[in-house]
JSON list of C-alpha atoms in Angstrom, two decimals:
[
{"chain": "A", "resi": 105, "resn": "UNK", "atom": "CA", "xyz": [118.62, 123.89, 90.83]},
{"chain": "A", "resi": 106, "resn": "UNK", "atom": "CA", "xyz": [117.62, 120.28, 90.96]},
{"chain": "A", "resi": 107, "resn": "UNK", "atom": "CA", "xyz": [118.26, 118.63, 87.60]},
{"chain": "A", "resi": 108, "resn": "UNK", "atom": "CA", "xyz": [117.05, 115.12, 88.32]},
{"chain": "A", "resi": 109, "resn": "UNK", "atom": "CA", "xyz": [115.17, 113.01, 90.84]},
{"chain": "A", "resi": 110, "resn": "UNK", "atom": "CA", "xyz": [115.37, 109.30, 91.51]},
{"chain": "A", "resi": 111, "resn": "UNK", "atom": "CA", "xyz": [111.97, 108.47, 92.95]},
{"chain": "A", "resi": 112, "resn": "UNK", "atom": "CA", "xyz": [108.53, 109.48, 94.03]},
{"chain": "A", "resi": 113, "resn": "UNK", "atom": "CA", "xyz": [107.72, 108.10, 97.48]},
{"chain": "A", "resi": 114, "resn": "UNK", "atom": "CA", "xyz": [104.09, 107.54, 98.40]},
{"chain": "A", "resi": 115, "resn": "UNK", "atom": "CA", "xyz": [103.73, 107.24, 102.17]},
{"chain": "A", "resi": 116, "resn": "UNK", "atom": "CA", "xyz": [100.56, 105.40, 103.16]},
{"chain": "A", "resi": 117, "resn": "UNK", "atom": "CA", "xyz": [99.36, 104.03, 106.49]},
{"chain": "A", "resi": 118, "resn": "UNK", "atom": "CA", "xyz": [99.55, 100.27, 106.24]},
{"chain": "A", "resi": 119, "resn": "UNK", "atom": "CA", "xyz": [96.87, 99.92, 108.90]},
{"chain": "A", "resi": 120, "resn": "UNK", "atom": "CA", "xyz": [94.18, 101.45, 106.72]},
{"chain": "A", "resi": 121, "resn": "UNK", "atom": "CA", "xyz": [91.99, 98.62, 105.45]},
{"chain": "A", "resi": 122, "resn": "UNK", "atom": "CA", "xyz": [91.00, 100.41, 102.26]},
{"chain": "A", "resi": 123, "resn": "UNK", "atom": "CA", "xyz": [91.69, 103.52, 100.28]},
{"chain": "A", "resi": 124, "resn": "UNK", "atom": "CA", "xyz": [89.79, 106.48, 101.69]},
{"chain": "A", "resi": 125, "resn": "UNK", "atom": "CA", "xyz": [88.15, 109.02, 99.41]},
{"chain": "A", "resi": 126, "resn": "UNK", "atom": "CA", "xyz": [90.70, 111.64, 100.49]},
{"chain": "A", "resi": 127, "resn": "UNK", "atom": "CA", "xyz": [93.68, 109.39, 99.73]},
{"chain": "A", "resi": 128, "resn": "UNK", "atom": "CA", "xyz": [92.19, 108.33, 96.40]},
{"chain": "A", "resi": 129, "resn": "UNK", "atom": "CA", "xyz": [91.70, 111.97, 95.44]},
{"chain": "A", "resi": 130, "resn": "UNK", "atom": "CA", "xyz": [95.24, 112.94, 96.50]},
{"chain": "A", "resi": 131, "resn": "UNK", "atom": "CA", "xyz": [96.86, 110.04, 94.67]},
{"chain": "A", "resi": 132, "resn": "UNK", "atom": "CA", "xyz": [94.72, 110.66, 91.57]},
{"chain": "A", "resi": 133, "resn": "UNK", "atom": "CA", "xyz": [95.82, 114.29, 91.50]},
{"chain": "A", "resi": 134, "resn": "UNK", "atom": "CA", "xyz": [99.50, 113.38, 91.96]},
{"chain": "A", "resi": 135, "resn": "UNK", "atom": "CA", "xyz": [99.36, 110.68, 89.30]},
{"chain": "A", "resi": 136, "resn": "UNK", "atom": "CA", "xyz": [97.57, 112.98, 86.85]},
{"chain": "A", "resi": 137, "resn": "UNK", "atom": "CA", "xyz": [100.57, 115.31, 86.79]},
{"chain": "A", "resi": 138, "resn": "UNK", "atom": "CA", "xyz": [103.30, 112.66, 86.81]},
{"chain": "A", "resi": 139, "resn": "UNK", "atom": "CA", "xyz": [105.10, 111.99, 83.56]},
{"chain": "A", "resi": 140, "resn": "UNK", "atom": "CA", "xyz": [104.51, 108.38, 82.45]},
{"chain": "A", "resi": 141, "resn": "UNK", "atom": "CA", "xyz": [108.20, 107.57, 82.94]},
{"chain": "A", "resi": 142, "resn": "UNK", "atom": "CA", "xyz": [107.99, 108.65, 86.58]},
{"chain": "A", "resi": 143, "resn": "UNK", "atom": "CA", "xyz": [105.40, 106.01, 87.43]},
{"chain": "A", "resi": 144, "resn": "UNK", "atom": "CA", "xyz": [108.07, 103.33, 87.23]},
{"chain": "A", "resi": 145, "resn": "UNK", "atom": "CA", "xyz": [110.05, 105.22, 89.88]},
{"chain": "A", "resi": 146, "resn": "UNK", "atom": "CA", "xyz": [107.37, 105.03, 92.55]},
{"chain": "A", "resi": 147, "resn": "UNK", "atom": "CA", "xyz": [108.23, 103.58, 95.94]},
{"chain": "A", "resi": 148, "resn": "UNK", "atom": "CA", "xyz": [105.40, 102.95, 98.39]},
{"chain": "A", "resi": 149, "resn": "UNK", "atom": "CA", "xyz": [106.28, 103.30, 102.06]},
{"chain": "A", "resi": 150, "resn": "UNK", "atom": "CA", "xyz": [103.68, 101.67, 104.27]},
{"chain": "A", "resi": 151, "resn": "UNK", "atom": "CA", "xyz": [103.85, 103.05, 107.78]},
{"chain": "A", "resi": 152, "resn": "UNK", "atom": "CA", "xyz": [102.45, 101.58, 111.00]},
{"chain": "A", "resi": 153, "resn": "UNK", "atom": "CA", "xyz": [103.35, 98.06, 109.91]},
{"chain": "A", "resi": 154, "resn": "UNK", "atom": "CA", "xyz": [106.71, 96.35, 109.98]},
{"chain": "A", "resi": 155, "resn": "UNK", "atom": "CA", "xyz": [106.02, 93.75, 107.28]},
{"chain": "A", "resi": 156, "resn": "UNK", "atom": "CA", "xyz": [103.59, 92.72, 104.60]},
{"chain": "A", "resi": 157, "resn": "UNK", "atom": "CA", "xyz": [102.24, 90.11, 107.02]},
{"chain": "A", "resi": 158, "resn": "UNK", "atom": "CA", "xyz": [100.61, 92.91, 109.08]},
{"chain": "A", "resi": 159, "resn": "UNK", "atom": "CA", "xyz": [99.57, 95.04, 106.10]},
{"chain": "A", "resi": 160, "resn": "UNK", "atom": "CA", "xyz": [95.82, 95.63, 105.87]},
{"chain": "A", "resi": 161, "resn": "UNK", "atom": "CA", "xyz": [95.96, 98.15, 103.00]},
{"chain": "A", "resi": 162, "resn": "UNK", "atom": "CA", "xyz": [95.09, 96.79, 99.56]},
{"chain": "A", "resi": 163, "resn": "UNK", "atom": "CA", "xyz": [98.17, 97.26, 97.35]},
{"chain": "A", "resi": 164, "resn": "UNK", "atom": "CA", "xyz": [96.11, 96.60, 94.20]},
{"chain": "A", "resi": 165, "resn": "UNK", "atom": "CA", "xyz": [94.28, 99.89, 94.82]},
{"chain": "A", "resi": 166, "resn": "UNK", "atom": "CA", "xyz": [97.58, 101.79, 94.58]},
{"chain": "A", "resi": 167, "resn": "UNK", "atom": "CA", "xyz": [98.60, 99.88, 91.47]},
{"chain": "A", "resi": 168, "resn": "UNK", "atom": "CA", "xyz": [95.32, 100.78, 89.82]},
{"chain": "A", "resi": 169, "resn": "UNK", "atom": "CA", "xyz": [95.70, 104.48, 90.57]},
{"chain": "A", "resi": 170, "resn": "UNK", "atom": "CA", "xyz": [99.30, 104.78, 89.44]},
{"chain": "A", "resi": 171, "resn": "UNK", "atom": "CA", "xyz": [98.52, 102.64, 86.38]},
{"chain": "A", "resi": 172, "resn": "UNK", "atom": "CA", "xyz": [101.59, 100.60, 87.14]},
{"chain": "A", "resi": 173, "resn": "UNK", "atom": "CA", "xyz": [102.32, 97.59, 89.35]},
{"chain": "A", "resi": 174, "resn": "UNK", "atom": "CA", "xyz": [104.50, 98.69, 92.22]},
{"chain": "A", "resi": 175, "resn": "UNK", "atom": "CA", "xyz": [106.91, 95.77, 92.51]},
{"chain": "A", "resi": 176, "resn": "UNK", "atom": "CA", "xyz": [107.34, 94.11, 95.91]},
{"chain": "A", "resi": 177, "resn": "UNK", "atom": "CA", "xyz": [110.96, 95.30, 95.95]},
{"chain": "A", "resi": 178, "resn": "UNK", "atom": "CA", "xyz": [109.61, 98.87, 95.83]},
{"chain": "A", "resi": 179, "resn": "UNK", "atom": "CA", "xyz": [107.30, 98.39, 98.79]},
{"chain": "A", "resi": 180, "resn": "UNK", "atom": "CA", "xyz": [108.78, 99.34, 102.13]},
{"chain": "A", "resi": 181, "resn": "UNK", "atom": "CA", "xyz": [107.16, 98.58, 105.49]},
{"chain": "A", "resi": 182, "resn": "UNK", "atom": "CA", "xyz": [108.10, 100.52, 108.58]},
{"chain": "A", "resi": 183, "resn": "UNK", "atom": "CA", "xyz": [106.77, 100.67, 112.11]},
{"chain": "A", "resi": 184, "resn": "UNK", "atom": "CA", "xyz": [107.95, 103.83, 113.80]},
{"chain": "A", "resi": 185, "resn": "UNK", "atom": "CA", "xyz": [109.78, 102.70, 116.94]},
{"chain": "A", "resi": 186, "resn": "UNK", "atom": "CA", "xyz": [109.43, 106.14, 118.55]},
{"chain": "A", "resi": 187, "resn": "UNK", "atom": "CA", "xyz": [105.65, 105.78, 118.36]},
{"chain": "A", "resi": 188, "resn": "UNK", "atom": "CA", "xyz": [105.91, 102.32, 119.89]},
{"chain": "A", "resi": 189, "resn": "UNK", "atom": "CA", "xyz": [107.94, 103.78, 122.75]},
{"chain": "A", "resi": 190, "resn": "UNK", "atom": "CA", "xyz": [105.43, 106.58, 123.34]},
{"chain": "A", "resi": 191, "resn": "UNK", "atom": "CA", "xyz": [102.54, 104.10, 123.35]},
{"chain": "A", "resi": 192, "resn": "UNK", "atom": "CA", "xyz": [104.33, 101.72, 125.70]},
{"chain": "A", "resi": 193, "resn": "UNK", "atom": "CA", "xyz": [105.27, 104.33, 128.35]},
{"chain": "A", "resi": 194, "resn": "UNK", "atom": "CA", "xyz": [101.76, 104.21, 129.80]},
{"chain": "A", "resi": 195, "resn": "UNK", "atom": "CA", "xyz": [102.38, 100.61, 130.86]},
{"chain": "A", "resi": 196, "resn": "UNK", "atom": "CA", "xyz": [105.88, 100.92, 132.30]},
{"chain": "A", "resi": 197, "resn": "UNK", "atom": "CA", "xyz": [104.79, 99.85, 135.79]},
{"chain": "A", "resi": 198, "resn": "UNK", "atom": "CA", "xyz": [102.67, 96.97, 134.50]},
{"chain": "A", "resi": 199, "resn": "UNK", "atom": "CA", "xyz": [104.99, 95.04, 132.17]},
{"chain": "A", "resi": 200, "resn": "UNK", "atom": "CA", "xyz": [108.37, 93.33, 132.18]},
{"chain": "A", "resi": 201, "resn": "UNK", "atom": "CA", "xyz": [110.79, 96.16, 131.36]},
{"chain": "A", "resi": 202, "resn": "UNK", "atom": "CA", "xyz": [113.46, 93.77, 130.04]},
{"chain": "A", "resi": 203, "resn": "UNK", "atom": "CA", "xyz": [110.97, 92.37, 127.51]},
{"chain": "A", "resi": 204, "resn": "UNK", "atom": "CA", "xyz": [109.90, 95.87, 126.51]},
{"chain": "A", "resi": 205, "resn": "UNK", "atom": "CA", "xyz": [113.50, 96.94, 126.06]},
{"chain": "A", "resi": 206, "resn": "UNK", "atom": "CA", "xyz": [114.24, 93.88, 123.93]},
{"chain": "A", "resi": 207, "resn": "UNK", "atom": "CA", "xyz": [111.19, 94.55, 121.75]},
{"chain": "A", "resi": 208, "resn": "UNK", "atom": "CA", "xyz": [112.18, 98.20, 121.30]},
{"chain": "A", "resi": 209, "resn": "UNK", "atom": "CA", "xyz": [115.72, 97.22, 120.26]},
{"chain": "A", "resi": 210, "resn": "UNK", "atom": "CA", "xyz": [114.22, 94.85, 117.69]},
{"chain": "A", "resi": 211, "resn": "UNK", "atom": "CA", "xyz": [111.82, 97.56, 116.48]},
{"chain": "A", "resi": 212, "resn": "UNK", "atom": "CA", "xyz": [114.65, 100.04, 115.97]},
{"chain": "A", "resi": 213, "resn": "UNK", "atom": "CA", "xyz": [116.68, 97.40, 114.11]},
{"chain": "A", "resi": 214, "resn": "UNK", "atom": "CA", "xyz": [113.72, 96.56, 111.85]},
{"chain": "A", "resi": 215, "resn": "UNK", "atom": "CA", "xyz": [113.08, 100.25, 111.14]},
{"chain": "A", "resi": 216, "resn": "UNK", "atom": "CA", "xyz": [116.76, 100.73, 110.25]},
{"chain": "A", "resi": 217, "resn": "UNK", "atom": "CA", "xyz": [116.61, 97.76, 107.88]},
{"chain": "A", "resi": 218, "resn": "UNK", "atom": "CA", "xyz": [113.48, 99.18, 106.21]},
{"chain": "A", "resi": 219, "resn": "UNK", "atom": "CA", "xyz": [115.07, 102.60, 105.80]},
{"chain": "A", "resi": 220, "resn": "UNK", "atom": "CA", "xyz": [118.18, 101.00, 104.30]},
{"chain": "A", "resi": 221, "resn": "UNK", "atom": "CA", "xyz": [115.98, 99.11, 101.80]},
{"chain": "A", "resi": 222, "resn": "UNK", "atom": "CA", "xyz": [114.27, 102.38, 100.90]},
{"chain": "A", "resi": 223, "resn": "UNK", "atom": "CA", "xyz": [117.62, 104.10, 100.30]},
{"chain": "A", "resi": 224, "resn": "UNK", "atom": "CA", "xyz": [118.88, 101.25, 98.12]},
{"chain": "A", "resi": 225, "resn": "UNK", "atom": "CA", "xyz": [115.70, 101.23, 96.06]},
{"chain": "A", "resi": 226, "resn": "UNK", "atom": "CA", "xyz": [115.82, 104.97, 95.49]},
{"chain": "A", "resi": 227, "resn": "UNK", "atom": "CA", "xyz": [119.48, 105.15, 94.55]},
{"chain": "A", "resi": 228, "resn": "UNK", "atom": "CA", "xyz": [119.21, 102.23, 92.11]},
{"chain": "A", "resi": 229, "resn": "UNK", "atom": "CA", "xyz": [116.36, 103.81, 90.14]},
{"chain": "A", "resi": 230, "resn": "UNK", "atom": "CA", "xyz": [117.16, 105.62, 86.93]},
{"chain": "A", "resi": 231, "resn": "UNK", "atom": "CA", "xyz": [117.23, 109.38, 87.28]},
{"chain": "A", "resi": 232, "resn": "UNK", "atom": "CA", "xyz": [114.33, 111.39, 85.90]},
{"chain": "A", "resi": 233, "resn": "UNK", "atom": "CA", "xyz": [115.02, 114.79, 84.45]},
{"chain": "A", "resi": 234, "resn": "UNK", "atom": "CA", "xyz": [113.15, 117.53, 86.26]},
{"chain": "A", "resi": 235, "resn": "UNK", "atom": "CA", "xyz": [112.53, 119.09, 82.84]},
{"chain": "A", "resi": 236, "resn": "UNK", "atom": "CA", "xyz": [109.85, 116.44, 82.33]},
{"chain": "A", "resi": 237, "resn": "UNK", "atom": "CA", "xyz": [108.05, 117.77, 85.38]},
{"chain": "A", "resi": 238, "resn": "UNK", "atom": "CA", "xyz": [108.52, 121.42, 84.43]},
{"chain": "A", "resi": 239, "resn": "UNK", "atom": "CA", "xyz": [106.88, 120.81, 81.04]},
{"chain": "A", "resi": 240, "resn": "UNK", "atom": "CA", "xyz": [103.67, 119.71, 82.71]}
]
C-alpha cells in the first residue's frame, strides 16, 4: 500500500496557445478532488517545448485552475528527442547529417537535464499522506 506521495504532475502540451475546453474540464475535475495541501505539490511538465522561451501555453490559466501559483522552479519543459528523430527521418537525404546528429545529441542532453530537474523537484517536496486522498 502506498502511504504517501510527493507530487502531482500535470503534463500539458507547451505548444497549445490556450487552454482547451477539454483540458479545462479535466484540470477542474482533478483540482476539485485534490486536498488543499496537495496543490502546493503540483509540478507542471510542459511537453513539446524545451524552454519557457518557446512556450505558447498561458501558465496563468493553470495557476487560476489550481488556485495556486505554480512556481517557476516547479515548471519543467521537455522536448521529446525521440519525436524529433522520427520527424527528422523524412529529410535524411536532404540535410547535413552531421548537423542533425549534433542537434539530436543536444536534444537528448536537454531532455535529460529536464528530467533530472523534475526528479529533484519531486523528491524535495514534502510527502502527502494518501489518507488525505482516501477521505475525499
